[in-house]
Coordinates of C-alpha atoms and ligand atoms in Angstrom, one line a residue:
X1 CA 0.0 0.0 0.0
X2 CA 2.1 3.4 -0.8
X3 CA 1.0 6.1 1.9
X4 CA -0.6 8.9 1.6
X5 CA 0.9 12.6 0.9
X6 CA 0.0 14.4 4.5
X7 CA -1.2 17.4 2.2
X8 CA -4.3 16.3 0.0
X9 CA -6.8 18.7 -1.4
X10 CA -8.5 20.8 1.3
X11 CA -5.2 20.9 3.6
X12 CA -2.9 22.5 1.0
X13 CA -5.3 26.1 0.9
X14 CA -4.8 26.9 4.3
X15 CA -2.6 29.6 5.5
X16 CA 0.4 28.4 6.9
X17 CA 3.1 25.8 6.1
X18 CA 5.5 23.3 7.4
X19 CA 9.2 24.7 8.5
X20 CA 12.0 22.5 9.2
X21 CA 13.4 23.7 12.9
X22 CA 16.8 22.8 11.6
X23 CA 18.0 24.1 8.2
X24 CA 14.8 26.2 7.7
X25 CA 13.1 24.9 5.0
X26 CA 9.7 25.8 3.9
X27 CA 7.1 23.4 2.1
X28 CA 3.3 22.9 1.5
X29 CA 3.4 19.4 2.0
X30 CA 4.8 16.9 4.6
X31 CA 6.1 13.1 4.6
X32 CA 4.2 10.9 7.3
X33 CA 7.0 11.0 9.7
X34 CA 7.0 14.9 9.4
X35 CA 10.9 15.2 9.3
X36 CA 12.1 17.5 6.9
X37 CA 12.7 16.3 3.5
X38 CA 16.6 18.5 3.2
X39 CA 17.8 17.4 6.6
X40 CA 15.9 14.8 8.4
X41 CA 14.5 17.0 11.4
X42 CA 11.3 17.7 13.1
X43 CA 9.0 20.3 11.4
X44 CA 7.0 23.2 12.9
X45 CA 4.0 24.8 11.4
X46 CA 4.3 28.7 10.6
X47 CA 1.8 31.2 9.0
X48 CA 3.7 33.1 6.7
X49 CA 1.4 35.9 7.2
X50 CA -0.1 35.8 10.6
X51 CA 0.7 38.9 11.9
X52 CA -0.6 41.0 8.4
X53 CA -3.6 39.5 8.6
X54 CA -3.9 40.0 12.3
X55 CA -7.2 42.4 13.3
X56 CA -4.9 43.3 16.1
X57 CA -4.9 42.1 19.5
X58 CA -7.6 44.1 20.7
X59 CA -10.0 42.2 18.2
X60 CA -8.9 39.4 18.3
X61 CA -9.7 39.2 22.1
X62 CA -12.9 40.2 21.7
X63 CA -13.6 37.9 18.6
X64 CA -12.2 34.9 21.1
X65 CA -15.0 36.0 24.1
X66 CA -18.0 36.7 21.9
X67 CA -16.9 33.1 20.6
X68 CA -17.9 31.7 24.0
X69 CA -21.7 32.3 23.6
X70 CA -22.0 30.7 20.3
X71 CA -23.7 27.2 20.2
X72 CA -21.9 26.1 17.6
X73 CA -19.6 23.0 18.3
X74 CA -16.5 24.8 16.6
X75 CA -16.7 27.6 18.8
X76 CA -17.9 25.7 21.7
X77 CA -14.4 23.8 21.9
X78 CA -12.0 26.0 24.1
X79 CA -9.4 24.8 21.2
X80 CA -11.1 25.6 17.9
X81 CA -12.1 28.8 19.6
X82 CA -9.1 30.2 18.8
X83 CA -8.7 29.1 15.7
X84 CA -7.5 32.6 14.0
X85 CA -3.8 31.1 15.3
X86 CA -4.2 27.3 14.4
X87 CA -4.1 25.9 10.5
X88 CA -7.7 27.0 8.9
X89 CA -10.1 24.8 8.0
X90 CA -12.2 25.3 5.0
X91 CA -15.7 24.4 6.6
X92 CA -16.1 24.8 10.6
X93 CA -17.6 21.1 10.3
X94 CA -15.0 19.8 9.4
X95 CA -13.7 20.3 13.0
X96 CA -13.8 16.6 15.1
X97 CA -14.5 17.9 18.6
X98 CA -15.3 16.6 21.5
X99 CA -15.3 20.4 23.1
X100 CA -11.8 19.9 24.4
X101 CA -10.6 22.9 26.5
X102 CA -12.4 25.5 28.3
X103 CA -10.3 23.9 31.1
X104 CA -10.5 25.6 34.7
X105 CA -7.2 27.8 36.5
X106 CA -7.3 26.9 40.3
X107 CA -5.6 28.8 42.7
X108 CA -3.7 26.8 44.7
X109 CA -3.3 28.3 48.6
X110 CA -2.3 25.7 50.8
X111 CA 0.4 24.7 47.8
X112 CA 1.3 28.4 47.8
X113 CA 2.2 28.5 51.3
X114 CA 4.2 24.9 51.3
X115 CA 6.1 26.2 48.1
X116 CA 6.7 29.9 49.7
X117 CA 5.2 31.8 46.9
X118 CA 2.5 34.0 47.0
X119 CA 0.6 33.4 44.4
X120 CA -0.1 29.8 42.7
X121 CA -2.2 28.6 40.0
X122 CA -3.1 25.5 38.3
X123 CA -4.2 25.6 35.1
X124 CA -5.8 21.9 35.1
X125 CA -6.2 20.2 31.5
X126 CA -6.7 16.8 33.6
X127 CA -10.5 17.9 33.0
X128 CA -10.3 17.5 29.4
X129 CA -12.7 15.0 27.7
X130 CA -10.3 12.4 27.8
X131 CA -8.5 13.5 31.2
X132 CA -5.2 14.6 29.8
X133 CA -4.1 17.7 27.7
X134 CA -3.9 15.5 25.0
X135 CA -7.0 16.7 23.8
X136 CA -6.3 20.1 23.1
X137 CA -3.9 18.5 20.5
X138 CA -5.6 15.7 19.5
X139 CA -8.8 17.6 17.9
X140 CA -6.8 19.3 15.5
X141 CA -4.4 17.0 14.2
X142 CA -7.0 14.4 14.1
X143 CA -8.8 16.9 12.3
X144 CA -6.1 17.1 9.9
X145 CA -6.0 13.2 9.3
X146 CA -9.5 13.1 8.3
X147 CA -8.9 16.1 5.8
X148 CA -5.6 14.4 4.4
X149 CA -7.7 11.3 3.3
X150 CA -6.5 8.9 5.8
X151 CA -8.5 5.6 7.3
X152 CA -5.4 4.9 10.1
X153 CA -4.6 6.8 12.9
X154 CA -1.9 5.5 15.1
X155 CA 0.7 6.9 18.1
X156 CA 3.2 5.5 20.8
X157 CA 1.9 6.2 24.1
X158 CA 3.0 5.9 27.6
X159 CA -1.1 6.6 27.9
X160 CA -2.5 9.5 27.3
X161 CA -1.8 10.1 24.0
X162 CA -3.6 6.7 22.8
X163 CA -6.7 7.4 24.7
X164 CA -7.1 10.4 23.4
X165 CA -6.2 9.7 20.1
X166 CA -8.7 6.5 20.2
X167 CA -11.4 9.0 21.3
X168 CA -11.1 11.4 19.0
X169 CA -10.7 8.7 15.8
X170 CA -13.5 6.5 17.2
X171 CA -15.7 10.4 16.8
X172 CA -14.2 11.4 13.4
X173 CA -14.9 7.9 11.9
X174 CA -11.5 6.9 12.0
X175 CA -9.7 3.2 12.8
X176 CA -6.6 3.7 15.3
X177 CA -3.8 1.8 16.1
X178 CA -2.0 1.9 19.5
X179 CA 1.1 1.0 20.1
X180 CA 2.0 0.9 24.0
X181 CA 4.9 -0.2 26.0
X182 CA 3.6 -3.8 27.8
X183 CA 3.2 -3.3 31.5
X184 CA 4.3 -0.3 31.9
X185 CA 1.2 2.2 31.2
X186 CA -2.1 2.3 33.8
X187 CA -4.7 0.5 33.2
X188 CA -7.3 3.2 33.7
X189 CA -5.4 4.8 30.3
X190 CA -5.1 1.5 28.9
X191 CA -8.7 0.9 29.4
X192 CA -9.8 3.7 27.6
X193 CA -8.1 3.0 24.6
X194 CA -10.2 -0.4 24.3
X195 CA -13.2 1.2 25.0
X196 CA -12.8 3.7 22.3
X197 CA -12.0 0.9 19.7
X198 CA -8.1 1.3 19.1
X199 CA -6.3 -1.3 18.0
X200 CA -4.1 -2.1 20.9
X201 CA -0.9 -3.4 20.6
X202 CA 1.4 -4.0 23.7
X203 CA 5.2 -4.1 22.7
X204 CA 7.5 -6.0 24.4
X205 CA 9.8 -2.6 24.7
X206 CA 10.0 0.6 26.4
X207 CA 7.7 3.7 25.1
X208 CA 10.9 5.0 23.1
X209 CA 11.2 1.6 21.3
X210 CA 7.4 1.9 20.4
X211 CA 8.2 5.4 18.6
X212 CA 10.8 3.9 16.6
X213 CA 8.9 1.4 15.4
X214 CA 5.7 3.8 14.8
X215 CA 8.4 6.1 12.4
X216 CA 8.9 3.0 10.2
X217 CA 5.8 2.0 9.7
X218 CA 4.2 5.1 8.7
X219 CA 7.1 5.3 6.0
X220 CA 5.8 2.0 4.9
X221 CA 1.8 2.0 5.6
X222 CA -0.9 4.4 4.7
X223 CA -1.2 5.3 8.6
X224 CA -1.3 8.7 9.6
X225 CA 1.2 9.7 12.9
X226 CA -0.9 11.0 15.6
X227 CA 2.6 11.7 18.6
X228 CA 3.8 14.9 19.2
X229 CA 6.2 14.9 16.4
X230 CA 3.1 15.7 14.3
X231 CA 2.9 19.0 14.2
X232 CA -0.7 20.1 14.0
X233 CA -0.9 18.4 17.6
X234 CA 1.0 21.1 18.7
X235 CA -0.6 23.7 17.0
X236 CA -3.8 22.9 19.4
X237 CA -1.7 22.2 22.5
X238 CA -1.1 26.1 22.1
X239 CA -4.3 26.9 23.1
X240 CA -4.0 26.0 27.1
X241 CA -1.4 29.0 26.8
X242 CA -3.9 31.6 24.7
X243 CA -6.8 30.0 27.3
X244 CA -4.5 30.3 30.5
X245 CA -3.8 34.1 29.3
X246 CA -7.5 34.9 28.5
X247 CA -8.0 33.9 32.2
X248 CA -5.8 36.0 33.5
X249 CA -7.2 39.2 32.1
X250 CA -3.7 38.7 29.4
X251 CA -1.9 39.9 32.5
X252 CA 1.2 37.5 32.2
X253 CA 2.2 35.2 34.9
X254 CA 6.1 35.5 35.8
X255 CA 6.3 31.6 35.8
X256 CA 4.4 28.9 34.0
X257 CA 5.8 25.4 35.0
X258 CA 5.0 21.9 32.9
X259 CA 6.4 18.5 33.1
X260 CA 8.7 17.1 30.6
X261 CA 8.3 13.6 29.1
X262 CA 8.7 13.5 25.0
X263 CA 8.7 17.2 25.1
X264 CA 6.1 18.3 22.8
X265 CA 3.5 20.2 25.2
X266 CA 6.5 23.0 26.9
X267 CA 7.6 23.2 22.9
X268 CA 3.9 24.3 22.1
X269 CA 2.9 26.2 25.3
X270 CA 6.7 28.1 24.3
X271 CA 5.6 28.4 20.6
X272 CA 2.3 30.3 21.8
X273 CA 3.9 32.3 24.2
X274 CA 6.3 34.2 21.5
X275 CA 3.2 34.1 19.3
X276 CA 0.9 35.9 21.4
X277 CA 4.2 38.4 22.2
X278 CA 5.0 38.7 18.6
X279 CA 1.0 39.9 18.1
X280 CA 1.0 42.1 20.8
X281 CA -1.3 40.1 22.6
X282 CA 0.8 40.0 25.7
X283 CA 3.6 42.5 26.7
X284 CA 5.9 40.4 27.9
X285 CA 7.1 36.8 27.8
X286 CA 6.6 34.2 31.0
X287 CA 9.5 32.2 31.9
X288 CA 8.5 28.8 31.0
X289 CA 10.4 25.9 33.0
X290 CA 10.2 22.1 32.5
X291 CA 10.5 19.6 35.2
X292 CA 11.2 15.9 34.4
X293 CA 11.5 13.3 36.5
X294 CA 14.9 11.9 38.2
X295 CA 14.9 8.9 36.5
X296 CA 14.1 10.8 33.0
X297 CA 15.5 13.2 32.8
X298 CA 17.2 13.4 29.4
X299 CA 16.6 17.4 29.0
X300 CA 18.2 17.9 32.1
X301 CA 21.6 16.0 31.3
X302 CA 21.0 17.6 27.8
X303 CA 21.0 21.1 29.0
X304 CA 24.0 20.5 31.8
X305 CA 26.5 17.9 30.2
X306 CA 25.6 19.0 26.5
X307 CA 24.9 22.6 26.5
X308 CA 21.8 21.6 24.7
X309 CA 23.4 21.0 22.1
X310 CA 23.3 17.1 21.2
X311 CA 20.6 14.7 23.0
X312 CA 22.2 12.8 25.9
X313 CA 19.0 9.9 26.1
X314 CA 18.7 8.0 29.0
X315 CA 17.1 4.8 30.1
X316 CA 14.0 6.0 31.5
X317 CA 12.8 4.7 35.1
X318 CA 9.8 6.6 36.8
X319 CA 6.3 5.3 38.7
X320 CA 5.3 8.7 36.6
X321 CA 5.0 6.6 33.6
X322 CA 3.2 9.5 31.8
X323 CA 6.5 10.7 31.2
X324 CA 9.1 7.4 31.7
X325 CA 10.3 8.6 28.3
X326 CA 14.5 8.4 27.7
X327 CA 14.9 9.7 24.2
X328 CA 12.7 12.9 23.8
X329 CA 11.5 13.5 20.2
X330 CA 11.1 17.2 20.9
X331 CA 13.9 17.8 22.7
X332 CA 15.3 20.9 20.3
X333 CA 12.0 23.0 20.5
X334 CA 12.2 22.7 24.2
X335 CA 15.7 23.8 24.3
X336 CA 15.0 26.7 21.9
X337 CA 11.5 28.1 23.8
X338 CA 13.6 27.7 27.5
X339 CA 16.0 29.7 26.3
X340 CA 13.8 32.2 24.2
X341 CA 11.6 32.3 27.4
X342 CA 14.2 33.0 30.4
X343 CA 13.2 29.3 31.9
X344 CA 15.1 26.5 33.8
X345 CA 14.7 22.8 33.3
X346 CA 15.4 20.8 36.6
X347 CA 14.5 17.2 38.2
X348 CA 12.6 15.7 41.1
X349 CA 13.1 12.5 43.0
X350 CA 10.1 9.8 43.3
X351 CA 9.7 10.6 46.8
X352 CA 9.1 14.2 45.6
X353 CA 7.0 13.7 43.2
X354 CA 4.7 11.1 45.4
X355 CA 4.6 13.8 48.0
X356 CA 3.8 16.7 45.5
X357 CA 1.0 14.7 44.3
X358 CA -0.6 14.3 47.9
X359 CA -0.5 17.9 48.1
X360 CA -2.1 18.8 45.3
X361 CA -4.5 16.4 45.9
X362 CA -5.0 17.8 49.5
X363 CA -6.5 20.7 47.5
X364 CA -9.1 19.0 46.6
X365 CA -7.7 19.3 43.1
X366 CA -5.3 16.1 42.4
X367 CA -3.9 15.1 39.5
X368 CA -2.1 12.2 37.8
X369 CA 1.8 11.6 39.2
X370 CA 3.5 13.5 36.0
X371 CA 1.4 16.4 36.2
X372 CA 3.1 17.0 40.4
X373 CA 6.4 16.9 39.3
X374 CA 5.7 21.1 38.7
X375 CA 5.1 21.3 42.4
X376 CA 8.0 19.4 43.0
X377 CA 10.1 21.3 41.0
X378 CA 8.7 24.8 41.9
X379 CA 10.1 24.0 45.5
X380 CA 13.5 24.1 44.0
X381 CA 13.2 26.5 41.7
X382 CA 12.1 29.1 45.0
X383 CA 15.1 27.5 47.1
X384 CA 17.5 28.1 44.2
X385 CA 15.8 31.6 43.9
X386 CA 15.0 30.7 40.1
X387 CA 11.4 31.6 41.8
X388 CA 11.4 34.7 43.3
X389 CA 9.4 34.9 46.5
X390 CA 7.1 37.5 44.7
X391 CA 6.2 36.0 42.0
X392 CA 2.9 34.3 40.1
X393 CA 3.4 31.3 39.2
X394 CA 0.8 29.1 37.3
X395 CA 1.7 24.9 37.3
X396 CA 0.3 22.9 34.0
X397 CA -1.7 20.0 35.4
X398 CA -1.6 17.6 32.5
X399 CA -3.7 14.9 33.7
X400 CA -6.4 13.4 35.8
X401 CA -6.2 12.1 39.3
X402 CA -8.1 9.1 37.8
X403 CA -5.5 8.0 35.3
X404 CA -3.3 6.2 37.8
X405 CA -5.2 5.2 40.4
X406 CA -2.8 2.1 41.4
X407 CA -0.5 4.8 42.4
X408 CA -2.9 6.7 44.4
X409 CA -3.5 3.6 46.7
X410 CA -0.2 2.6 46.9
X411 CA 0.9 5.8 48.4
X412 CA -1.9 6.1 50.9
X413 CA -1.3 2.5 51.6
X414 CA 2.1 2.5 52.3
X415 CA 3.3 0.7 49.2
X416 CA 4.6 3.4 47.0
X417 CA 8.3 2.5 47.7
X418 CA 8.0 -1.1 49.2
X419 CA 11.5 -2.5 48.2
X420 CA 12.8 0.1 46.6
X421 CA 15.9 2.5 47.5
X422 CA 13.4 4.8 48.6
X423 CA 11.4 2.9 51.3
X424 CA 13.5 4.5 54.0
X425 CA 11.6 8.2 53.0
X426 CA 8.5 6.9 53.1
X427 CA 8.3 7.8 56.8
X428 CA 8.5 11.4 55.7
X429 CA 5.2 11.3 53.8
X430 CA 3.1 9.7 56.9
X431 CA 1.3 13.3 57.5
X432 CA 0.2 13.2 54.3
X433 CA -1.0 9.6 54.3
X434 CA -5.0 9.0 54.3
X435 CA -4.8 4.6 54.0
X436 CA -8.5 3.5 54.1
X437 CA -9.7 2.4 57.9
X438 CA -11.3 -1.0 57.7
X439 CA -14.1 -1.3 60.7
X440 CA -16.4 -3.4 62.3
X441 CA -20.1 -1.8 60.6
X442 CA -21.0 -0.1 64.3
X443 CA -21.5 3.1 65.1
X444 CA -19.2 3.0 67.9
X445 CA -16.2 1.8 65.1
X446 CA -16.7 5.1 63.1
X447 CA -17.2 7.7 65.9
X448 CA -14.1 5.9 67.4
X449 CA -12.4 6.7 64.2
X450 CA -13.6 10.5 63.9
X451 CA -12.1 11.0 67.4
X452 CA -9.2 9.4 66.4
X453 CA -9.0 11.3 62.6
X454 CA -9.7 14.8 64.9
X455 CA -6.7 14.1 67.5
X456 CA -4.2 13.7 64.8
Ligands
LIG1 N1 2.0 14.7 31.6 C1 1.2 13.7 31.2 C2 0.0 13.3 32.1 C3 1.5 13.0 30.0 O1 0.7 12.0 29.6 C4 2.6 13.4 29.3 C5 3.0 12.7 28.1 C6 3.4 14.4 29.8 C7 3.0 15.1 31.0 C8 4.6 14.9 29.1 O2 4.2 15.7 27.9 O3 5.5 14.4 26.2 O4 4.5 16.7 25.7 O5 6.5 16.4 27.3 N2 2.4 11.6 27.6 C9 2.7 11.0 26.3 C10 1.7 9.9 26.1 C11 4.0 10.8 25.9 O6 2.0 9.0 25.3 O7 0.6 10.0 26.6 P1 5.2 15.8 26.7

């Protein structure tokens, strides 16, 4: 079966087109494993004339609000809203939605305090339809599949991405394909992908091995790419920035924090940020920094032993298996929006991460174990005054609490770091423990247990 071009009739007239981040080069059309066609390297997508045929900021703020009371599905998604900055669509039906976005910004108090800033928010894209910010992503490049002519979907996933993807194919008529590392994704993410009627394949190999494999065989198969190397995905990841701005009156946070797996998300929210600067939309740039987990923590060792230079992969190891990712695809788009942006990259231990996740969840808020490491990190970031103590700082909650619920009841059972190097820390995170109390069914058990709950 030869593949498809990526640019058949009905993608080709809208405004913008593929650059290489590389050597520069421009083009209409894209191969399926969107590298560049000169040099080999990832693509971005540009509009050539996105500020000349800007209304100017002023309208296009308004435009984006008035958008909100429409009924109409396209404007209804807190993605497509904003579609005068993502690829254009001929038709607004064309637009497979599930009304992605319109995600809520917390404040975070209790967090606040236990970090030592003032001000904390959490912009939470767990409450997508599919629980992770995948969504935001998804809609649009799945979008773009449909438009190109494709049948097949398909993406490596440490989760996320597949259920999301399988949502959004299952609604736009598509078949998907899934290709997972076995054993070492949740279940609750697993099961979603089923439900929505991916094809589910789980690869004896880690998630990087399943990207390696998904490269070739879109080369060889009409299958279009759905991962974060695509790059309409990031075109609608952009959005939780425009979004995140719109809901703080465009008044620019000094900090916006996200967790690093295969990099795509900090690339996007980065690519938005000097978008909305370069349109006069905000009037100056956030810093934007990355945390990644200990044990992968590639970027890290990329910007400290390399400069940032080459990619220094590692083999990844993290119960945050949202992002146990060692060889980040989008590792030079990261290094180029932390440096464009004035942000830092650092890395958190498990026991960090396990306890940044109980105190998010202590909000009332909770999220999935990736999403903490910004809590984790922002801790260091104030102690190695990367923070200041003034400062707003907003954290990117990337997923649902109920992605990983085996984690969740480990660490409130005790479990977390049962025969690991860690189990000696796990005393530390006691306070924060809530392990459920089994009791006789009497009244007498569960007022004995209120007492008890109210001395401690
Ligand atoms: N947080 C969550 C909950 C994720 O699922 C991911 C990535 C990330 C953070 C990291 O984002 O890759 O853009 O740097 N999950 C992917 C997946 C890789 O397959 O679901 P990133």
């Amino acid at each position: 079966m030869p593949p498809l071009s990526t640019s058949a009739p009905g993608v080709r007239q809208a405004a913008f087109r593929f650059r290489c981040i590389s050597c520069g080069d421009l083009s209409d059309t894209a191969r399926q494993d969107f590298r560049c066609a000169q040099c080999g390297d990832l693509l971005e997508i540009t509009y050539p004339r996105l500020k000349e045929a800007s209304p100017g900021a002023a309208k296009l703020k308004a435009n984006w609000c008035q958008r909100r009371l429409s009924q109409s599905a396209i404007d209804q998604s807190g993605v497509w809203r904003f579609r005068n900055l993502l690829p254009a669509l001929e038709r607004d039906e064309q637009a497979i939605t599930l009304r992605e976005g319109n995600t809520p910004l917390y404040d975070l108090p209790q967090c606040a305090r236990i970090a030592g800033v003032p001000r904390l928010f959490a912009k939470h894209q767990g409450l997508n339809p599919t629980g992770s910010f995948k969504d935001a992503g998804m809609t649009v490049a799945a979008t773009f599949a449909r438009l190109a002519g494709f049948r097949w979907v398909a993406c490596a996933s440490t989760g996320n991405t597949s259920a999301s993807m399988a949502a959004y194919a299952a609604r736009g008529g598509l078949r998907s394909l899934v290709l997972v590392p076995e054993g070492k994704i949740s279940w609750s993410k697993l099961s979603q992908a089923l439900d929505y009627g991916a094809v589910t394949c789980q690869l004896r190999t880690d998630f990087d091995g399943c990207l390696r494999l998904l490269q070739q065989l879109v080369l060889r198969a009409p299958v279009y790419q759905l991962n974060s190397i695509n790059p309409f995905r990031l075109e609608g990841q952009k959005t939780l920035a425009l979004e995140l701005l719109e809901q703080l009156d465009w008044q620019p946070p000094d900090h916006i924090i996200v967790p690093g797996g295969n990099l795509g998300n900090s690339s996007a929210i980065g690519k938005a940020l000097l978008e909305m600067h370069d349109l006069g939309l905000i009037s100056r740039l956030p810093k934007l920094s990355v945390i990644q987990a200990e044990g992968a923590n590639a970027l890290v060792r990329t910007l400290r032993e390399a400069a940032g230079k080459r990619l220094i992969s590692v083999q990844a190891e993290t119960r945050a298996t949202a992002i146990r990712i060692g060889n980040p695809a989008s590792w030079k788009k990261a290094v180029h929006v932390l440096e464009a942006t004035g942000g830092a990259c650092e890395q958190v231990t498990e026991v960090e991460i396990a306890q940044a996740k109980a105190e998010i969840g202590a909000e009332g808020i909770g999220c999935e174990p990736a999403s903490a490491v910004t809590l984790a990190g922002l801790k260091k970031l104030v102690k190695q005054g990367l923070v200041k103590q003034e400062e707003s700082v907003v954290l990117v909650l990337t997923g649902s609490p109920l992605k990983d619920p085996d984690f969740t009841m480990d660490f409130h059972r005790g479990d977390l770091f049962k025969g690991t190097a860690d189990e000696a820390a796990n005393a530390k995170l006691n306070e924060l423990r809530r392990p459920p109390i089994v009791l006789d069914a009497t009244l007498d058990a569960v007022i004995q247990a209120l007492k008890q709950a109210e001395k401690a």
